[in-house]
mmCIF file of C-alpha atoms in Angstrom:
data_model
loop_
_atom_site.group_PDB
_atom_site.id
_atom_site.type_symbol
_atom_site.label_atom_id
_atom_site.label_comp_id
_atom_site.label_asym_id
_atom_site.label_seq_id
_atom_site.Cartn_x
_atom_site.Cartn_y
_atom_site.Cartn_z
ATOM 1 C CA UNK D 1 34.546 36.408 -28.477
ATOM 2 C CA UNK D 2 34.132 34.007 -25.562
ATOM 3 C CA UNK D 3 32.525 37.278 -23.570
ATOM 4 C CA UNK D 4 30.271 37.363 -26.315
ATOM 5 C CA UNK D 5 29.213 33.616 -26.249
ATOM 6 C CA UNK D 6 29.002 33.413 -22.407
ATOM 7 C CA UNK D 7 26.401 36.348 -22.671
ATOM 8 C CA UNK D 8 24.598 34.500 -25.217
ATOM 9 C CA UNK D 9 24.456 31.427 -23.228
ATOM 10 C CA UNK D 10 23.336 33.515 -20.065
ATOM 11 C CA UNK D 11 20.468 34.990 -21.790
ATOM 12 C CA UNK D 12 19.246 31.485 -23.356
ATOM 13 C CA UNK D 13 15.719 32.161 -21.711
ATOM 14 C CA UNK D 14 15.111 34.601 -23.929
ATOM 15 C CA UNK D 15 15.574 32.834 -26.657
ATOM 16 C CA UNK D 16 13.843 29.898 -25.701
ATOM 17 C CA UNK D 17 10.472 32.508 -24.702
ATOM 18 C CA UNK D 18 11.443 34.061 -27.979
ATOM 19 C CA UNK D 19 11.171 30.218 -29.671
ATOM 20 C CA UNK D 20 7.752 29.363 -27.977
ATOM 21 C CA UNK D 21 6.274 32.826 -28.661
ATOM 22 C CA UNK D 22 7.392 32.738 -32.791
ATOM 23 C CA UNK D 23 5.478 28.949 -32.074
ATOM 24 C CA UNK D 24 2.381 30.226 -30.361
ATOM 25 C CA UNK D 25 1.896 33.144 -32.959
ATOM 26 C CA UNK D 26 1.932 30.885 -35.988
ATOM 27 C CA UNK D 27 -1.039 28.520 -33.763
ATOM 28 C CA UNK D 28 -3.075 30.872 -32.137
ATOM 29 C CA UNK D 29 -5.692 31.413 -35.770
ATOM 30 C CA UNK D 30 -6.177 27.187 -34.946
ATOM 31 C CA UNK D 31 -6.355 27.363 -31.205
ATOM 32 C CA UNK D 32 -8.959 29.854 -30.902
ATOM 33 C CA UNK D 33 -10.786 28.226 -33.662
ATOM 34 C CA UNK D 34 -10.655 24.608 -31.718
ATOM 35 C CA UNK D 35 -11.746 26.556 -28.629
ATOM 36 C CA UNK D 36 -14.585 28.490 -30.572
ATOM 37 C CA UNK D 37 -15.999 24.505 -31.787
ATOM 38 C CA UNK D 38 -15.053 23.104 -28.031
ATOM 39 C CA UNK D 39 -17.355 26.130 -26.773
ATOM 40 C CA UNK D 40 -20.382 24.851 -28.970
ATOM 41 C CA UNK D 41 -19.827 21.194 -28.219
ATOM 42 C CA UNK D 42 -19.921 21.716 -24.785
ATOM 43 C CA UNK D 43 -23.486 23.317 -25.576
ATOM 44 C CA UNK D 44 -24.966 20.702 -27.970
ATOM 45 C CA UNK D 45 -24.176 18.149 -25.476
ATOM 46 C CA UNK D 46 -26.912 19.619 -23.023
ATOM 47 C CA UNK D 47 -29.299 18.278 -25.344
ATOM 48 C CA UNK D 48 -31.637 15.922 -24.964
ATOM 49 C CA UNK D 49 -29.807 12.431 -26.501
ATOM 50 C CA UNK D 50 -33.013 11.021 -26.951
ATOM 51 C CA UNK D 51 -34.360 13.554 -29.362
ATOM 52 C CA UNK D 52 -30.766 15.715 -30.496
ATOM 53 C CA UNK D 53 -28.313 13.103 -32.481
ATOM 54 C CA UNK D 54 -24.727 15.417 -32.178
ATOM 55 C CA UNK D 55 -21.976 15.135 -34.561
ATOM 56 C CA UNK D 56 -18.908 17.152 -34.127
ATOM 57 C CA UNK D 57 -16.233 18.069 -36.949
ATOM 58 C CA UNK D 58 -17.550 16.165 -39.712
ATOM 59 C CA UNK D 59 -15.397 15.726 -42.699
ATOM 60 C CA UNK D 60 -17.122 13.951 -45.519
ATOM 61 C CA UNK D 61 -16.274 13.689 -49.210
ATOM 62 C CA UNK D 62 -18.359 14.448 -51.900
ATOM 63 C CA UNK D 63 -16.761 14.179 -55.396
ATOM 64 C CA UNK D 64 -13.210 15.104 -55.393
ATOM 65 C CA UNK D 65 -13.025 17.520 -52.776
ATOM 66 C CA UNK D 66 -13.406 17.045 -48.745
ATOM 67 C CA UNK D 67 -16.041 19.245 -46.821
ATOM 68 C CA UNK D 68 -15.862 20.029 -43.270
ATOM 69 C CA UNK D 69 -18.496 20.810 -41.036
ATOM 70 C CA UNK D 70 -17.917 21.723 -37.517
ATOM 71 C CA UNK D 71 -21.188 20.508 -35.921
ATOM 72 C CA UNK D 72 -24.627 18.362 -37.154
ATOM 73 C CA UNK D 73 -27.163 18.273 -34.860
ATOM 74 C CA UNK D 74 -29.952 15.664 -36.228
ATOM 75 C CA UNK D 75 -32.856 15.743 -34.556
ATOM 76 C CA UNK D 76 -36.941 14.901 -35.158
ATOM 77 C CA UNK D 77 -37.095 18.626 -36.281
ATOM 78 C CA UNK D 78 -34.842 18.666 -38.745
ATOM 79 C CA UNK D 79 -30.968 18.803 -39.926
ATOM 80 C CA UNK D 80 -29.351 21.674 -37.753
ATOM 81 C CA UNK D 81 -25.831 22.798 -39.448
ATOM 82 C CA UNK D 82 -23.910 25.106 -37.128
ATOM 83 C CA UNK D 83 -20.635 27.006 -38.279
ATOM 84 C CA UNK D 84 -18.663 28.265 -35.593
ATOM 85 C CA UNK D 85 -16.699 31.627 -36.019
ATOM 86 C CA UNK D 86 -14.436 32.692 -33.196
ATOM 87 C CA UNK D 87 -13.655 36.148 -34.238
ATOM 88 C CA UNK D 88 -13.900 39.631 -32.220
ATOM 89 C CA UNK D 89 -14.189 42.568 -32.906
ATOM 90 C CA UNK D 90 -17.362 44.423 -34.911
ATOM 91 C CA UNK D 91 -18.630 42.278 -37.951
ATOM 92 C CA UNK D 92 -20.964 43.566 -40.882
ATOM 93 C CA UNK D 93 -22.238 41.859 -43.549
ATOM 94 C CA UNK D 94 -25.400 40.387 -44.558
ATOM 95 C CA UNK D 95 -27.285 37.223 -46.104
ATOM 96 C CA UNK D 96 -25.807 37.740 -49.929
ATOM 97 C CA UNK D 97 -22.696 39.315 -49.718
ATOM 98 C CA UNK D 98 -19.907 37.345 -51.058
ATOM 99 C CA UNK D 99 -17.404 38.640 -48.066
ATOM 100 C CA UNK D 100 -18.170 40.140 -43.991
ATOM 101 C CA UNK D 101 -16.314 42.480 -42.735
ATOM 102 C CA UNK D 102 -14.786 42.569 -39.902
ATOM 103 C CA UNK D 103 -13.122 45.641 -37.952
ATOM 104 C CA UNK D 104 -11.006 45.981 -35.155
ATOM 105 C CA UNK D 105 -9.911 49.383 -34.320
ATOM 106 C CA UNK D 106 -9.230 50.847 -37.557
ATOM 107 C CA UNK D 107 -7.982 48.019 -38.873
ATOM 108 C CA UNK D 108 -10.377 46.010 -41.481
ATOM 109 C CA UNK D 109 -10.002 42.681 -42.573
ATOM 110 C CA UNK D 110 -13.127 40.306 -44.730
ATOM 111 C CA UNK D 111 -13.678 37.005 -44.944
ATOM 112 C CA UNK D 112 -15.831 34.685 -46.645
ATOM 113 C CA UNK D 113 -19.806 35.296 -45.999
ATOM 114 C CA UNK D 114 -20.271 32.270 -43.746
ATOM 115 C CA UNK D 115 -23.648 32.097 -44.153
ATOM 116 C CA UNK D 116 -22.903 31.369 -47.989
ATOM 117 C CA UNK D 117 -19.807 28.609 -46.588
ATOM 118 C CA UNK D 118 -22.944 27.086 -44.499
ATOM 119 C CA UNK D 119 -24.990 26.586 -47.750
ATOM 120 C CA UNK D 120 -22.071 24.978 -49.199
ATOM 121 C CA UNK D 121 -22.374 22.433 -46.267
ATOM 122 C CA UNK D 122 -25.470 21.853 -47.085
ATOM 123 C CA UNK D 123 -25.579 20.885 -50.595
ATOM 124 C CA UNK D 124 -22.541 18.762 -49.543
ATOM 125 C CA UNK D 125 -25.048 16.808 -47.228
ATOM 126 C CA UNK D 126 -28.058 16.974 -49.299
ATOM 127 C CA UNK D 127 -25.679 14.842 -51.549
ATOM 128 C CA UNK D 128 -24.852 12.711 -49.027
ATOM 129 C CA UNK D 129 -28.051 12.170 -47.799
ATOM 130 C CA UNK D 130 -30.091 12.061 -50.845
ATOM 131 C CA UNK D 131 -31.738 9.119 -50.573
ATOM 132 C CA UNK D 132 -33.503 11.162 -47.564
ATOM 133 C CA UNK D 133 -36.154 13.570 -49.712
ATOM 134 C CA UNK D 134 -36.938 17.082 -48.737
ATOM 135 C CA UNK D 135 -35.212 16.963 -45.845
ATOM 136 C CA UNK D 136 -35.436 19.925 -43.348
ATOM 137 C CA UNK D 137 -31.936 21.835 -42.936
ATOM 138 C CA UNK D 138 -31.359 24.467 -40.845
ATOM 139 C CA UNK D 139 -28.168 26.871 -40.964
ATOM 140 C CA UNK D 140 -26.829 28.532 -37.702
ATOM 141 C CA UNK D 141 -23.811 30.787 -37.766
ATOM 142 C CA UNK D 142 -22.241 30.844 -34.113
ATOM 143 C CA UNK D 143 -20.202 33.774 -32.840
ATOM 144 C CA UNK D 144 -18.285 33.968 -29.711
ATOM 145 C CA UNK D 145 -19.484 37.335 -27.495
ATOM 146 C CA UNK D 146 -15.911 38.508 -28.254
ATOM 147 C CA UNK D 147 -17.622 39.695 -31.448
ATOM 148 C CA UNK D 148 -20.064 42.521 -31.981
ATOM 149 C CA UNK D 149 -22.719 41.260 -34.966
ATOM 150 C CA UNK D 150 -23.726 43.943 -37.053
ATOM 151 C CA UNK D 151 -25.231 41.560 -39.365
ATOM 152 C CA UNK D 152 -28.432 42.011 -41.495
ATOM 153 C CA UNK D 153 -29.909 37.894 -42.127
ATOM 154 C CA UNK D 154 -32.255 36.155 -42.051
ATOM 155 C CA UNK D 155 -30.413 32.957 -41.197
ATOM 156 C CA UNK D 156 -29.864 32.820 -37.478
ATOM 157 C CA UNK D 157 -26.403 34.374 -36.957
ATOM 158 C CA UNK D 158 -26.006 34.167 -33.311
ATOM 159 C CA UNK D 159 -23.984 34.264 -30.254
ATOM 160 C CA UNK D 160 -23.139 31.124 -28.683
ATOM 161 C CA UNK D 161 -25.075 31.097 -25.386
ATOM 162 C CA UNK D 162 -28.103 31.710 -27.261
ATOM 163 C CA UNK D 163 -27.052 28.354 -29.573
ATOM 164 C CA UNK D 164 -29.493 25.715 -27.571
ATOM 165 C CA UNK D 165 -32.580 28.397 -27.397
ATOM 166 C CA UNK D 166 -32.227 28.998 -31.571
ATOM 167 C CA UNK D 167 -32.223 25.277 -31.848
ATOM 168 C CA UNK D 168 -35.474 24.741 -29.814
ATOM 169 C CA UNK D 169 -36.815 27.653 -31.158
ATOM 170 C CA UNK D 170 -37.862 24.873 -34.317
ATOM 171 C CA UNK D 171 -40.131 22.227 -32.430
ATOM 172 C CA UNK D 172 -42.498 21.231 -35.370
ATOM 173 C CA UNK D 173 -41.437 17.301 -36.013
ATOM 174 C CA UNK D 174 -40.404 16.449 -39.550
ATOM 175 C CA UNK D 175 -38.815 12.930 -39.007
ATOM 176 C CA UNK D 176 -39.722 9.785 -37.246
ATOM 177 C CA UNK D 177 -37.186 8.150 -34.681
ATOM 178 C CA UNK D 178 -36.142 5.926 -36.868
ATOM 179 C CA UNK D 179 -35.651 8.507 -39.701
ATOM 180 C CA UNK D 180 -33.517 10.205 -37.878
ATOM 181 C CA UNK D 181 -31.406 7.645 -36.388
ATOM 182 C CA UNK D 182 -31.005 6.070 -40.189
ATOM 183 C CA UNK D 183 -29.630 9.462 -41.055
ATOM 184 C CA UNK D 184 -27.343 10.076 -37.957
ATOM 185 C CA UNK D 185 -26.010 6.666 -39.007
ATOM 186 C CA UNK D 186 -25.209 7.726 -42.777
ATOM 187 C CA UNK D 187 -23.428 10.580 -41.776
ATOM 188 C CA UNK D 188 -21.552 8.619 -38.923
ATOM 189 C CA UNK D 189 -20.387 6.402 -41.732
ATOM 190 C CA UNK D 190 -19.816 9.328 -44.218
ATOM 191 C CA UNK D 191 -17.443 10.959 -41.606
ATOM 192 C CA UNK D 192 -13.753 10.346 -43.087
ATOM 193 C CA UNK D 193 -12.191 12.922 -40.247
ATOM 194 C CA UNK D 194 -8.814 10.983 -39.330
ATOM 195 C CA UNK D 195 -5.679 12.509 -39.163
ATOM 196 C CA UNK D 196 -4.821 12.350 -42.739
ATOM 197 C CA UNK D 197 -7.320 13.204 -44.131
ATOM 198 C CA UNK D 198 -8.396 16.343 -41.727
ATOM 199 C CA UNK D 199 -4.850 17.722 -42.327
ATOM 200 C CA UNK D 200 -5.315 17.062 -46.332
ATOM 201 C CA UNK D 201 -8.296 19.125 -45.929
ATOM 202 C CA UNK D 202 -6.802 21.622 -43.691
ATOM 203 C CA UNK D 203 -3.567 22.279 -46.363
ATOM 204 C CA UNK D 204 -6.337 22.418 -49.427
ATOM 205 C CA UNK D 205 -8.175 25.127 -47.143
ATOM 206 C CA UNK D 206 -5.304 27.034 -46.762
ATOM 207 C CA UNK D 207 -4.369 26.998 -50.704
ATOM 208 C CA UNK D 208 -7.923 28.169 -51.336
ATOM 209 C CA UNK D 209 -7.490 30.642 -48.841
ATOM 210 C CA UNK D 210 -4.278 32.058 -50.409
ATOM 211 C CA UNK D 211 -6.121 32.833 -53.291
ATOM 212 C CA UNK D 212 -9.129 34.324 -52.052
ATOM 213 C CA UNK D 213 -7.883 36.625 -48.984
ATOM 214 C CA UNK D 214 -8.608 40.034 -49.484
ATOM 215 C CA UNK D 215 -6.834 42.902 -47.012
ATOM 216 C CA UNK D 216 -8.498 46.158 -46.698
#
């Protein structure tokens, strides 16, 4: 018995690696997704400050429910909304489909359209911002290079080097300085995103995800 034990105790590395691997397993999904929206912050902040108003993981609250949005760019040429995906692997899909596809190997797994999960961003800030009328949005989809798009849209679905040429790719002016400042302030004072209430939103996510994952 005490051979036993003293074994135990000589091994307790492994167990400890064993420990911190279990740990980083059951994080990696949310550290590649922070690293994914560090990747396209670190982008949007090579914009020009003057005429690009940045706002990074917005969570705002409209109704009951919370809404998170990982990047607003507000600018004299509209509302940019950017969703960040960090996924590899080939993806299919296209503008309408309800899920995307994606495929690694032979193994398939979907996931909700994100073009359609953009949209829903957008009402969310149409509501906030309604006092703003016909306000120009844009959508953006961002992908990390890991990926291989296979994806038939119209809205730009992207990699994310090509992020800061898609957004200057619209350079027809829509709002005044002081337009767009007034906005950039609303959602500023919209934003909600403490600790709380981001991991509120993050368990409600999770619940809704629970019911809508579907494995190939």
């Amino acid at each position: 018995m005490k051979l036993a034990f003293d074994l135990l105790l000589d091994l307790w590395y492994i167990w400890v690696l064993l420990i911190i691997s279990a740990i980083l397993s059951m994080l990696r999904p949310k550290i590649k997704g922070a690293l994914g929206e560090k990747s396209v912050s670190f982008f949007l902040a090579r914009l020009d400050p003057k005429k690009y108003k940045v706002l990074n993981n917005l969570l705002i609250k409209v109704g009951s429910k919370t809404v998170q949005i990982d990047h607003v760019v507000v600018s004299n040429y509209g509302v940019f909304v950017v969703e960040t995906k960090n996924y590899q692997g080939w993806i299919y899909g296209s503008e309408f489909d309800e899920y995307w596809t994606q495929v690694i190997y032979k193994r398939k797994e979907k996931f909700y359209n994100p073009v359609r999960q953009n949209y829903g961003h957008i009402q969310a800030l149409k509501e906030i911002l309604k006092e703003f009328e016909n306000l120009k949005f844009v959508s953006i989809i961002v992908f990390t290079t890991k990926a291989e798009l296979k994806v038939k849209a119209k809205t730009d679905v992207i990699y994310t080097v090509k992020l800061l040429k898609t957004i200057k790719k619209y350079n027809q002016e829509c709002l005044t300085d002081e337009q767009r400042d007034a906005i950039y302030e609303k959602l500023k004072s919209a934003n909600i995103g403490d600790r709380k209430n981001m991991r509120e939103h993050v368990r409600s996510v999770r619940e809704n995800k629970k019911k809508k994952t579907i494995n190939l």
